[in-house]
Structure formats: C-alpha cells, structure tokens
mmCIF file of C-alpha atoms and ligand atoms in Angstrom:
data_model
loop_
_atom_site.group_PDB
_atom_site.id
_atom_site.type_symbol
_atom_site.label_atom_id
_atom_site.label_comp_id
_atom_site.label_asym_id
_atom_site.label_seq_id
_atom_site.Cartn_x
_atom_site.Cartn_y
_atom_site.Cartn_z
ATOM 1 C CA MET A 1 -6.915 -86.897 -7.593
ATOM 2 C CA THR A 2 -4.257 -86.837 -5.417
ATOM 3 C CA ILE A 3 -4.661 -86.794 -1.320
ATOM 4 C CA THR A 4 -2.015 -85.647 0.171
ATOM 5 C CA ILE A 5 -0.956 -86.754 3.834
ATOM 6 C CA THR A 6 1.450 -84.887 6.197
ATOM 7 C CA VAL A 7 2.196 -86.537 9.341
ATOM 8 C CA GLU A 8 3.668 -84.607 12.610
ATOM 9 C CA LYS A 9 5.873 -85.794 15.229
ATOM 10 C CA ASP A 10 3.221 -85.741 17.994
ATOM 11 C CA GLY A 11 0.971 -87.753 15.730
ATOM 12 C CA TYR A 12 -1.460 -84.784 14.410
ATOM 13 C CA TYR A 13 -1.591 -85.072 10.460
ATOM 14 C CA GLU A 14 -2.825 -82.724 7.313
ATOM 15 C CA VAL A 15 -5.245 -84.198 5.004
ATOM 16 C CA ASN A 16 -4.463 -81.985 1.901
ATOM 17 C CA GLY A 17 -3.702 -78.873 4.728
ATOM 18 C CA ALA A 18 -6.690 -79.954 6.748
ATOM 19 C CA ARG A 19 -5.380 -80.795 10.369
ATOM 20 C CA GLN A 20 -6.545 -83.899 11.678
ATOM 21 C CA GLU A 21 -6.328 -84.953 15.467
ATOM 22 C CA PRO A 22 -4.263 -87.879 16.095
ATOM 23 C CA THR A 23 -6.024 -90.826 16.261
ATOM 24 C CA VAL A 24 -2.972 -93.120 16.452
ATOM 25 C CA SER A 25 -0.371 -92.596 19.296
ATOM 26 C CA LEU A 26 3.120 -92.438 17.879
ATOM 27 C CA TYR A 27 4.212 -92.241 21.264
ATOM 28 C CA VAL A 28 5.960 -95.563 22.243
ATOM 29 C CA ILE A 29 3.196 -97.122 24.605
ATOM 30 C CA PRO A 30 3.812 -99.475 27.084
ATOM 31 C CA ALA A 31 3.843 -102.751 26.934
ATOM 32 C CA ALA A 32 2.034 -104.027 29.553
ATOM 33 C CA SER A 33 -0.432 -100.717 28.132
ATOM 34 C CA LYS A 34 -0.787 -102.559 25.478
ATOM 35 C CA LEU A 35 -0.873 -106.140 25.847
ATOM 36 C CA ARG A 36 -3.763 -104.854 28.732
ATOM 37 C CA ARG A 37 -5.873 -103.349 25.431
ATOM 38 C CA MET A 38 -5.286 -105.603 23.152
ATOM 39 C CA LEU A 39 -6.988 -108.526 25.784
ATOM 40 C CA LYS A 40 -10.174 -105.194 26.019
ATOM 41 C CA ASP A 41 -10.438 -104.338 22.787
ATOM 42 C CA THR A 42 -10.311 -107.768 20.671
ATOM 43 C CA LYS A 43 -11.810 -110.907 20.705
ATOM 44 C CA ASP A 44 -9.038 -112.448 18.922
ATOM 45 C CA LEU A 45 -6.534 -115.059 20.206
ATOM 46 C CA ILE A 46 -2.996 -113.646 20.935
ATOM 47 C CA VAL A 47 -0.272 -115.885 19.486
ATOM 48 C CA CYS A 48 2.936 -115.408 21.342
ATOM 49 C CA PRO A 49 6.045 -117.874 19.769
ATOM 50 C CA GLY A 50 8.322 -118.990 22.687
ATOM 51 C CA VAL A 51 11.627 -117.367 22.490
ATOM 52 C CA TYR A 52 14.686 -117.695 24.560
ATOM 53 C CA ASP A 53 17.478 -115.374 23.229
ATOM 54 C CA GLY A 54 17.950 -112.358 21.221
ATOM 55 C CA LEU A 55 17.698 -113.727 17.510
ATOM 56 C CA SER A 56 15.368 -115.994 18.686
ATOM 57 C CA ALA A 57 12.775 -112.651 19.000
ATOM 58 C CA ARG A 58 14.507 -111.597 16.717
ATOM 59 C CA ILE A 59 13.144 -114.199 13.870
ATOM 60 C CA ALA A 60 9.630 -114.182 15.868
ATOM 61 C CA MET A 61 9.393 -110.090 15.346
ATOM 62 C CA GLU A 62 10.722 -110.857 11.538
ATOM 63 C CA VAL A 63 8.116 -113.010 11.251
ATOM 64 C CA GLY A 64 5.292 -110.536 12.523
ATOM 65 C CA PHE A 65 3.706 -112.222 15.523
ATOM 66 C CA LYS A 66 1.792 -109.813 18.163
ATOM 67 C CA GLY A 67 3.369 -111.256 20.642
ATOM 68 C CA LEU A 68 6.269 -113.240 22.252
ATOM 69 C CA TYR A 69 6.518 -115.457 25.763
ATOM 70 C CA MET A 70 9.527 -115.692 27.349
ATOM 71 C CA THR A 71 10.288 -119.292 28.494
ATOM 72 C CA GLY A 72 11.775 -119.746 31.789
ATOM 73 C CA ALA A 73 12.449 -123.995 29.970
ATOM 74 C CA GLY A 74 14.427 -122.081 26.974
ATOM 75 C CA THR A 75 15.871 -119.599 29.232
ATOM 76 C CA THR A 76 17.121 -122.214 31.393
ATOM 77 C CA ALA A 77 18.394 -123.606 29.221
ATOM 78 C CA SER A 78 19.971 -121.149 27.145
ATOM 79 C CA ARG A 79 21.713 -119.213 29.859
ATOM 80 C CA LEU A 80 22.368 -121.902 31.747
ATOM 81 C CA GLY A 81 22.348 -125.375 29.786
ATOM 82 C CA MET A 82 20.454 -126.813 32.311
ATOM 83 C CA ALA A 83 17.098 -128.879 32.508
ATOM 84 C CA ASP A 84 13.715 -126.320 33.857
ATOM 85 C CA LEU A 85 14.508 -128.102 37.421
ATOM 86 C CA ALA A 86 13.760 -124.381 39.631
ATOM 87 C CA LEU A 87 17.875 -123.667 38.713
ATOM 88 C CA ALA A 88 16.920 -119.870 36.968
ATOM 89 C CA GLN A 89 16.968 -117.155 39.849
ATOM 90 C CA LEU A 90 15.046 -114.165 39.453
ATOM 91 C CA HIS A 91 18.502 -112.330 38.027
ATOM 92 C CA ASP A 92 18.494 -114.780 35.569
ATOM 93 C CA MET A 93 14.353 -114.605 34.361
ATOM 94 C CA LYS A 94 14.835 -110.743 34.761
ATOM 95 C CA THR A 95 18.005 -109.980 32.417
ATOM 96 C CA ASN A 96 17.004 -112.189 29.840
ATOM 97 C CA ALA A 97 13.223 -110.776 30.045
ATOM 98 C CA GLU A 98 14.675 -107.350 29.736
ATOM 99 C CA MET A 99 17.319 -108.302 27.281
ATOM 100 C CA ILE A 100 14.237 -109.031 24.491
ATOM 101 C CA ALA A 101 11.553 -106.991 25.915
ATOM 102 C CA ASN A 102 13.568 -103.759 24.698
ATOM 103 C CA LEU A 103 14.814 -105.510 21.500
ATOM 104 C CA ASP A 104 12.007 -102.958 19.898
ATOM 105 C CA PRO A 105 10.438 -100.426 21.763
ATOM 106 C CA PHE A 106 7.322 -100.768 19.298
ATOM 107 C CA GLY A 107 7.496 -103.683 19.367
ATOM 108 C CA PRO A 108 5.349 -106.508 20.221
ATOM 109 C CA PRO A 109 4.525 -107.400 23.695
ATOM 110 C CA LEU A 110 6.986 -109.502 26.217
ATOM 111 C CA ILE A 111 4.728 -112.189 28.803
ATOM 112 C CA ALA A 112 7.188 -113.740 30.530
ATOM 113 C CA ASP A 113 7.380 -116.537 33.168
ATOM 114 C CA MET A 114 7.710 -115.991 36.391
ATOM 115 C CA ASP A 115 7.791 -119.672 37.858
ATOM 116 C CA THR A 116 6.863 -119.857 41.919
ATOM 117 C CA GLY A 117 8.005 -115.991 41.753
ATOM 118 C CA TYR A 118 11.216 -117.333 43.580
ATOM 119 C CA GLY A 119 10.426 -117.551 47.295
ATOM 120 C CA GLY A 120 7.692 -115.857 49.731
ATOM 121 C CA PRO A 121 5.898 -112.920 49.605
ATOM 122 C CA LEU A 122 8.996 -109.959 49.574
ATOM 123 C CA MET A 123 11.092 -112.453 47.235
ATOM 124 C CA VAL A 124 7.016 -111.971 44.228
ATOM 125 C CA SER A 125 7.194 -108.704 45.033
ATOM 126 C CA LYS A 126 10.913 -108.321 44.267
ATOM 127 C CA ALA A 127 10.195 -110.176 41.533
ATOM 128 C CA VAL A 128 6.922 -108.294 39.900
ATOM 129 C CA GLN A 129 9.182 -105.245 40.386
ATOM 130 C CA GLN A 130 11.721 -105.757 38.524
ATOM 131 C CA TYR A 131 9.684 -107.125 35.504
ATOM 132 C CA ILE A 132 7.340 -104.060 34.887
ATOM 133 C CA GLN A 133 10.994 -102.052 35.487
ATOM 134 C CA ALA A 134 12.471 -104.232 32.637
ATOM 135 C CA GLY A 135 9.440 -103.348 30.246
ATOM 136 C CA VAL A 136 7.662 -107.291 30.739
ATOM 137 C CA ALA A 137 3.798 -106.945 29.338
ATOM 138 C CA GLY A 138 2.415 -109.690 31.269
ATOM 139 C CA PHE A 139 3.853 -113.257 33.465
ATOM 140 C CA HIS A 140 2.544 -115.891 34.670
ATOM 141 C CA ILE A 141 2.429 -117.165 38.536
ATOM 142 C CA GLU A 142 2.368 -120.911 39.451
ATOM 143 C CA ASP A 143 1.178 -122.761 42.530
ATOM 144 C CA GLN A 144 4.392 -125.506 42.164
ATOM 145 C CA ILE A 145 6.768 -125.697 45.091
ATOM 146 C CA GLN A 146 10.115 -124.484 45.030
ATOM 147 C CA ASN A 147 11.508 -126.502 43.616
ATOM 148 C CA LYS A 148 9.899 -127.220 40.773
ATOM 149 C CA ARG A 149 10.006 -128.931 37.445
ATOM 150 C CA CYS A 150 8.859 -128.192 33.844
ATOM 151 C CA GLY A 151 4.890 -128.406 33.518
ATOM 152 C CA HIS A 152 4.884 -130.963 31.449
ATOM 153 C CA LEU A 153 6.708 -133.662 33.307
ATOM 154 C CA ALA A 154 5.375 -136.071 35.977
ATOM 155 C CA GLY A 155 5.851 -135.891 39.380
ATOM 156 C CA LYS A 156 4.971 -132.350 40.121
ATOM 157 C CA LYS A 157 3.845 -131.043 43.374
ATOM 158 C CA VAL A 158 1.902 -127.838 44.483
ATOM 159 C CA VAL A 159 2.030 -125.636 47.928
ATOM 160 C CA GLY A 160 -1.355 -125.394 49.423
ATOM 161 C CA LEU A 161 -4.100 -122.732 48.208
ATOM 162 C CA ASP A 162 -3.656 -120.640 51.218
ATOM 163 C CA GLU A 163 0.528 -120.332 49.405
ATOM 164 C CA TYR A 164 -0.769 -120.138 46.307
ATOM 165 C CA LEU A 165 -3.099 -117.047 46.808
ATOM 166 C CA THR A 166 -0.554 -115.619 49.136
ATOM 167 C CA ARG A 167 1.642 -115.572 45.790
ATOM 168 C CA ILE A 168 -1.146 -114.016 43.370
ATOM 169 C CA ARG A 169 -1.838 -111.339 46.453
ATOM 170 C CA ALA A 170 1.815 -109.956 46.557
ATOM 171 C CA ALA A 171 2.192 -109.391 42.354
ATOM 172 C CA LYS A 172 -1.247 -107.824 42.476
ATOM 173 C CA LEU A 173 -0.430 -105.292 45.604
ATOM 174 C CA THR A 174 3.098 -104.889 43.814
ATOM 175 C CA LYS A 175 1.427 -104.146 40.152
ATOM 176 C CA ASP A 176 -1.307 -102.031 42.052
ATOM 177 C CA ARG A 177 1.153 -100.133 44.271
ATOM 178 C CA LEU A 178 3.379 -99.174 40.957
ATOM 179 C CA HIS A 179 0.395 -97.889 39.138
ATOM 180 C CA SER A 180 1.433 -100.932 36.108
ATOM 181 C CA ASP A 181 -0.574 -102.519 33.659
ATOM 182 C CA ILE A 182 1.241 -105.707 34.463
ATOM 183 C CA VAL A 183 -1.525 -108.291 32.776
ATOM 184 C CA LEU A 184 -0.878 -110.596 35.717
ATOM 185 C CA ILE A 185 -0.966 -114.532 34.559
ATOM 186 C CA ALA A 186 -2.286 -117.119 37.475
ATOM 187 C CA ARG A 187 -1.181 -120.429 36.600
ATOM 188 C CA THR A 188 -1.696 -123.630 38.447
ATOM 189 C CA ASP A 189 0.041 -126.949 37.691
ATOM 190 C CA ALA A 190 -2.314 -128.833 40.284
ATOM 191 C CA LEU A 191 -4.124 -130.444 37.868
ATOM 192 C CA GLN A 192 -1.837 -134.148 37.888
ATOM 193 C CA GLN A 193 -2.081 -134.280 42.173
ATOM 194 C CA HIS A 194 -5.210 -132.838 43.316
ATOM 195 C CA GLY A 195 -7.662 -133.093 39.822
ATOM 196 C CA TYR A 196 -9.487 -130.495 37.337
ATOM 197 C CA GLU A 197 -12.190 -129.591 40.097
ATOM 198 C CA GLU A 198 -9.235 -128.165 42.497
ATOM 199 C CA CYS A 199 -7.372 -126.242 39.549
ATOM 200 C CA ILE A 200 -11.267 -124.482 39.025
ATOM 201 C CA ARG A 201 -11.051 -123.592 42.453
ATOM 202 C CA ARG A 202 -7.828 -122.214 42.666
ATOM 203 C CA LEU A 203 -8.233 -120.058 39.737
ATOM 204 C CA LYS A 204 -11.361 -118.673 40.419
ATOM 205 C CA ALA A 205 -9.630 -117.667 44.106
ATOM 206 C CA ALA A 206 -7.196 -115.975 42.158
ATOM 207 C CA ARG A 207 -9.621 -114.505 39.806
ATOM 208 C CA GLU A 208 -11.541 -113.204 43.443
ATOM 209 C CA ILE A 209 -8.147 -111.748 44.119
ATOM 210 C CA GLY A 210 -7.374 -109.596 40.800
ATOM 211 C CA ALA A 211 -5.488 -112.018 38.688
ATOM 212 C CA ASP A 212 -5.839 -110.883 34.737
ATOM 213 C CA VAL A 213 -5.847 -114.135 33.399
ATOM 214 C CA GLY A 214 -5.622 -117.865 33.641
ATOM 215 C CA LEU A 215 -3.201 -120.594 33.354
ATOM 216 C CA LEU A 216 -4.499 -124.304 33.570
ATOM 217 C CA GLU A 217 -0.782 -126.456 33.167
ATOM 218 C CA GLY A 218 -1.090 -129.587 31.347
ATOM 219 C CA PHE A 219 -4.317 -130.076 30.284
ATOM 220 C CA THR A 220 -5.133 -133.751 29.414
ATOM 221 C CA SER A 221 -8.340 -133.849 26.427
ATOM 222 C CA LYS A 222 -9.245 -130.952 24.147
ATOM 223 C CA GLU A 223 -12.710 -131.705 26.543
ATOM 224 C CA GLN A 224 -11.036 -130.568 29.150
ATOM 225 C CA ALA A 225 -9.355 -127.126 27.914
ATOM 226 C CA ARG A 226 -12.415 -126.452 26.203
ATOM 227 C CA GLN A 227 -14.015 -126.880 29.369
ATOM 228 C CA ALA A 228 -12.388 -125.104 31.053
ATOM 229 C CA VAL A 229 -12.710 -121.462 29.162
ATOM 230 C CA GLN A 230 -16.992 -122.334 30.063
ATOM 231 C CA ASP A 231 -16.522 -122.536 33.279
ATOM 232 C CA LEU A 232 -14.505 -119.795 34.296
ATOM 233 C CA ALA A 233 -15.857 -117.072 31.456
ATOM 234 C CA PRO A 234 -15.846 -114.386 30.374
ATOM 235 C CA TRP A 235 -12.261 -114.298 32.282
ATOM 236 C CA PRO A 236 -10.061 -114.446 29.899
ATOM 237 C CA LEU A 237 -7.651 -118.150 29.100
ATOM 238 C CA LEU A 238 -3.839 -118.377 28.204
ATOM 239 C CA LEU A 239 -3.496 -121.888 26.869
ATOM 240 C CA ASN A 240 0.108 -122.710 26.987
ATOM 241 C CA MET A 241 0.367 -125.622 23.867
ATOM 242 C CA VAL A 242 4.301 -127.335 24.681
ATOM 243 C CA GLU A 243 4.146 -130.653 21.135
ATOM 244 C CA ASN A 244 4.796 -133.822 22.061
ATOM 245 C CA GLY A 245 4.618 -132.894 26.095
ATOM 246 C CA ALA A 246 1.390 -134.164 28.581
ATOM 247 C CA SER A 247 -1.516 -132.393 26.706
ATOM 248 C CA PRO A 248 -2.917 -133.328 22.603
ATOM 249 C CA LEU A 249 -2.194 -130.970 20.062
ATOM 250 C CA ILE A 250 -4.604 -128.055 19.922
ATOM 251 C CA THR A 251 -4.075 -125.997 16.940
ATOM 252 C CA THR A 252 -4.340 -122.160 16.928
ATOM 253 C CA LYS A 253 -7.228 -122.330 15.157
ATOM 254 C CA GLU A 254 -8.786 -124.735 17.274
ATOM 255 C CA ALA A 255 -7.788 -122.805 20.504
ATOM 256 C CA GLU A 256 -9.739 -119.527 18.839
ATOM 257 C CA GLU A 257 -12.315 -121.436 18.621
ATOM 258 C CA MET A 258 -12.711 -123.013 22.050
ATOM 259 C CA GLY A 259 -12.552 -119.401 23.341
ATOM 260 C CA PHE A 260 -8.739 -119.162 24.977
ATOM 261 C CA ARG A 261 -7.356 -115.537 24.906
ATOM 262 C CA ILE A 262 -3.241 -116.106 24.905
ATOM 263 C CA MET A 263 -1.883 -118.769 23.223
ATOM 264 C CA ILE A 264 2.124 -119.582 24.035
ATOM 265 C CA PHE A 265 4.568 -122.148 22.913
ATOM 266 C CA SER A 266 7.067 -122.504 25.008
ATOM 267 C CA PHE A 267 9.011 -124.758 22.715
ATOM 268 C CA ALA A 268 8.251 -122.980 19.248
ATOM 269 C CA THR A 269 12.091 -121.571 18.559
ATOM 270 C CA ILE A 270 14.237 -124.100 20.918
ATOM 271 C CA THR A 271 13.622 -127.457 19.566
ATOM 272 C CA PRO A 272 14.050 -126.753 15.663
ATOM 273 C CA ALA A 273 17.091 -124.803 17.358
ATOM 274 C CA TYR A 274 18.404 -127.853 18.512
ATOM 275 C CA GLN A 275 17.741 -129.506 15.583
ATOM 276 C CA GLY A 276 18.847 -127.539 13.412
ATOM 277 C CA ILE A 277 22.147 -127.353 15.626
ATOM 278 C CA LYS A 278 22.380 -130.551 16.075
ATOM 279 C CA THR A 279 21.998 -131.248 12.725
ATOM 280 C CA THR A 280 24.877 -129.148 11.055
ATOM 281 C CA LEU A 281 27.539 -130.221 13.485
ATOM 282 C CA GLN A 282 26.954 -133.423 12.473
ATOM 283 C CA ARG A 283 27.310 -132.967 9.354
ATOM 284 C CA LEU A 284 30.872 -130.604 10.292
ATOM 285 C CA LYS A 285 31.955 -133.699 12.169
ATOM 286 C CA THR A 286 31.296 -136.142 8.962
ATOM 287 C CA GLU A 287 31.794 -134.143 5.869
ATOM 288 C CA GLY A 288 34.251 -131.187 7.179
ATOM 289 C CA VAL A 289 31.674 -128.636 6.432
ATOM 290 C CA VAL A 290 28.945 -126.288 8.209
ATOM 291 C CA GLY A 291 26.781 -126.460 4.609
ATOM 292 C CA THR A 292 25.418 -123.177 5.025
ATOM 293 C CA PRO A 293 23.292 -122.774 1.838
ATOM 294 C CA GLU A 294 23.580 -120.308 -0.650
ATOM 295 C CA GLY A 295 22.605 -116.541 -0.020
ATOM 296 C CA LEU A 296 23.095 -116.960 3.948
ATOM 297 C CA GLY A 297 25.466 -115.403 5.183
ATOM 298 C CA PRO A 298 26.858 -113.365 8.193
ATOM 299 C CA LYS A 299 24.504 -110.004 7.130
ATOM 300 C CA THR A 300 21.362 -112.135 7.262
ATOM 301 C CA ILE A 301 21.749 -112.515 10.765
ATOM 302 C CA PHE A 302 22.461 -108.893 11.231
ATOM 303 C CA ASP A 303 20.119 -107.544 8.741
ATOM 304 C CA VAL A 304 17.685 -109.695 11.220
ATOM 305 C CA CYS A 305 18.564 -108.202 14.408
ATOM 306 C CA GLY A 306 18.545 -104.490 13.085
ATOM 307 C CA LEU A 307 21.705 -103.683 11.335
ATOM 308 C CA MET A 308 19.791 -101.411 9.484
ATOM 309 C CA ASP A 309 18.683 -99.452 11.667
ATOM 310 C CA ALA A 310 21.601 -98.969 13.795
ATOM 311 C CA MET A 311 23.171 -97.710 10.124
ATOM 312 C CA LYS A 312 20.549 -95.406 9.811
ATOM 313 C CA VAL A 313 20.803 -93.470 13.677
ATOM 314 C CA ASP A 314 25.021 -93.855 13.019
ATOM 315 C CA THR A 315 24.089 -92.317 9.650
ATOM 316 C CA GLU A 316 21.505 -89.803 10.566
ATOM 317 C CA SER A 317 23.850 -88.883 14.056
ATOM 318 C CA GLY A 318 26.630 -87.388 11.344
ATOM 319 C CA GLY A 319 28.138 -90.666 12.511
ATOM 320 C CA ASP A 320 30.912 -91.765 9.343
ATOM 321 C CA GLY A 321 30.878 -95.624 10.866
ATOM 322 C CA PHE A 322 29.392 -97.032 7.373
ATOM 323 C CA VAL A 323 30.300 -94.664 4.771
ATOM 324 C CA ASP A 324 31.371 -97.297 2.817
ATOM 325 C CA GLY A 325 28.788 -99.324 3.451
ATOM 326 C CA VAL A 326 28.996 -102.896 5.306
HETATM 327 C C1 MIC B 1 5.955 -123.065 30.305
HETATM 328 C C2 MIC B 1 7.412 -123.416 30.622
HETATM 329 O O1 MIC B 1 7.311 -122.799 32.086
HETATM 330 C C3 MIC B 1 8.227 -122.445 29.748
HETATM 331 O O2 MIC B 1 9.122 -122.578 30.860
HETATM 332 O O3 MIC B 1 8.303 -122.322 28.670
HETATM 333 C C4 MIC B 1 6.518 -124.204 31.042
HETATM 334 C C5 MIC B 1 6.983 -124.967 29.080
HETATM 335 C C6 MIC B 1 7.899 -126.666 29.467
HETATM 336 O O4 MIC B 1 8.801 -127.170 29.948
HETATM 337 O O5 MIC B 1 7.283 -127.562 29.134
HETATM 338 C C7 MIC B 1 6.069 -125.131 31.708
HETATM 339 O O6 MIC B 1 4.854 -125.433 30.965
HETATM 340 O O7 MIC B 1 6.505 -125.307 32.806
#
C-alpha cells in the first residue's frame, strides 16, 4: 500500500488526499515557550552542554542536544580573556546569548547565565528585558554579591535574603510585564557561607515569588543533591555539573534518577577546547606543523556553521554565488 503525505506550509497535511489538522506547528515557536513546554509536558531531564561561542554552540546542535547553556565563565574567558570574577557585563552576556540563541530559529532553547543581574532592581529588569528580546529561553540569577566569583571557588559571599528576593521579584515582574514565557531560574550560592538549610529557605522564598526553577550551587555530596530535590519537590531543580569543581561527579543518569529536571555542564566545551588548542599549539611550536587530521579541512568547520543552509538560501533566491560550488 502506498501512503502519500503532503504537508502544507501552515502545518495542515493530507494523507492520501484527506485533509488533517496540524499536530505540529511549523511556525517558529519562541524558545522560551519551547523550554517551558519541555518542563511541563515531559518528565525528562533536559541536558544542556555549556557553550561559550558560535562554534561550540553549533557543535552541540550538530550532536543533537535538546537544550544549550551559555556559560558566563566561558563567555568571560572567550570574549574578554578573563577569569569568572564579575568582569563580564550585561552587554557582553546579552550579545553572546543573542548570537547563540539565533543561530537556528528551530534549534534548541538556550538557557543563559545572568550572574547577579548586574546591579539593583532596575538593572535586573533591564537584563531580563534584554534577554527576552534576544530570544533567550531561560536564565539563572543568583544571590552572590556584585563582586561575585565562579560558584566553584572558595571565598564566596552572598547578599542578604531581602536583597536576593528583590532581584527575583524584579525579574519576575519584568517577565510578566512583557508576557514572556522565559524560564526564571533562582540560584543560590549560600551553601559555603550559611549552609544547606539557608539555601532551602532562600529557594523556597524565591519559589513563593514565582521563580520557575531552583538551582543550589556547589553541592558537596550526592546525598545533599538528592535531598534538595526532595525538599523542594515538585518544584523543578537544575543541576550544574562542573567536573573537578566543588561537587562530586554526577552523571546524567544519576541526576535523572535523583529527579533533577535540567542539567547543565558549564565547562563541557571550553575545557576540551583549551586542551585541544594547547596540545596543537605545542605541536606547532615544537614540530612546525599543526597536524590537523586528514579529512578535517575548513569545509568541515563551515559545514557545521551552516554552509549548506547559506548556499540553499542564495540559490533559492536566484543568487549565483554558488553556481560553481564551494
Ligand atoms: C555556572 C557558571 O555560572 C557558569 O558561568 O558557567 C559557573 C561555572 C563555573 O565557573 O564553575 C558557576 O558555577 O559559577
């Protein structure tokens, strides 16, 4: 038997001539709505590798991840060449996030780091508005002092509960005012300074205000991670897995079994980039060649970065840029 399915532009389709209602929207769904639906309609763990630039994001998409995470540490390292010490400002973060979030309009939703919100309530509000307009699907905002540092370093300090909640409130009011589905992730770094109970108190208070997801940074044991999921259930929690950081190694399988809903791997692409670049440059210095594996040429990189799509757009538009190939 032959089944002929014809899909129309608006999502209506015909099966052997019989017109069917669209079950899948072929329109671009805002990334924030996509992420929100993934959280609401499934029980799956959304695994988001940390990406820090266009190429790392493209590779994560090529491999087929359902979500991406823009790391602030990686953004600071790659755009500013600096350590994760509150040196990246809203402009740096938003510009990077906007580029990544818009690489593929049908691509995976992007969760982006928003650090402390970069100032008082007005700055938080401005940051949330800019992330929404940039097409970011979700963001986390934390309770470290403005002169923050990476969550996996010692010596962190957090602001008082009231100031933290002011940040969360400013974020919530802004996203509501703009009728955005952007997922608000409340992060606390209070574990080092105040202990586990205070973290739970802070996350519960953020949840009260309307934060969609919680993030307790820097778990010191697997038991603690599991406990947090239980103490805050059924509120979804995000786990930040930084290998060789402050926390024990937790796999995606373990995180799923513990009940986490989102898992980010902040250093998933920047550490291998460091490793690969350094080894290669050492070889160049000592042996005089880069030593690129056979078959891996400029086109490989351009293919990952949308060469085929670009050629298609040009050709379909009547352009002649690629009549002789590339
Ligand atoms: C998640 C994080 O905010 C990031 O920028 O990726 C960092 C990661 C890191 O520096 O270890 C954090 O955990 O503070």
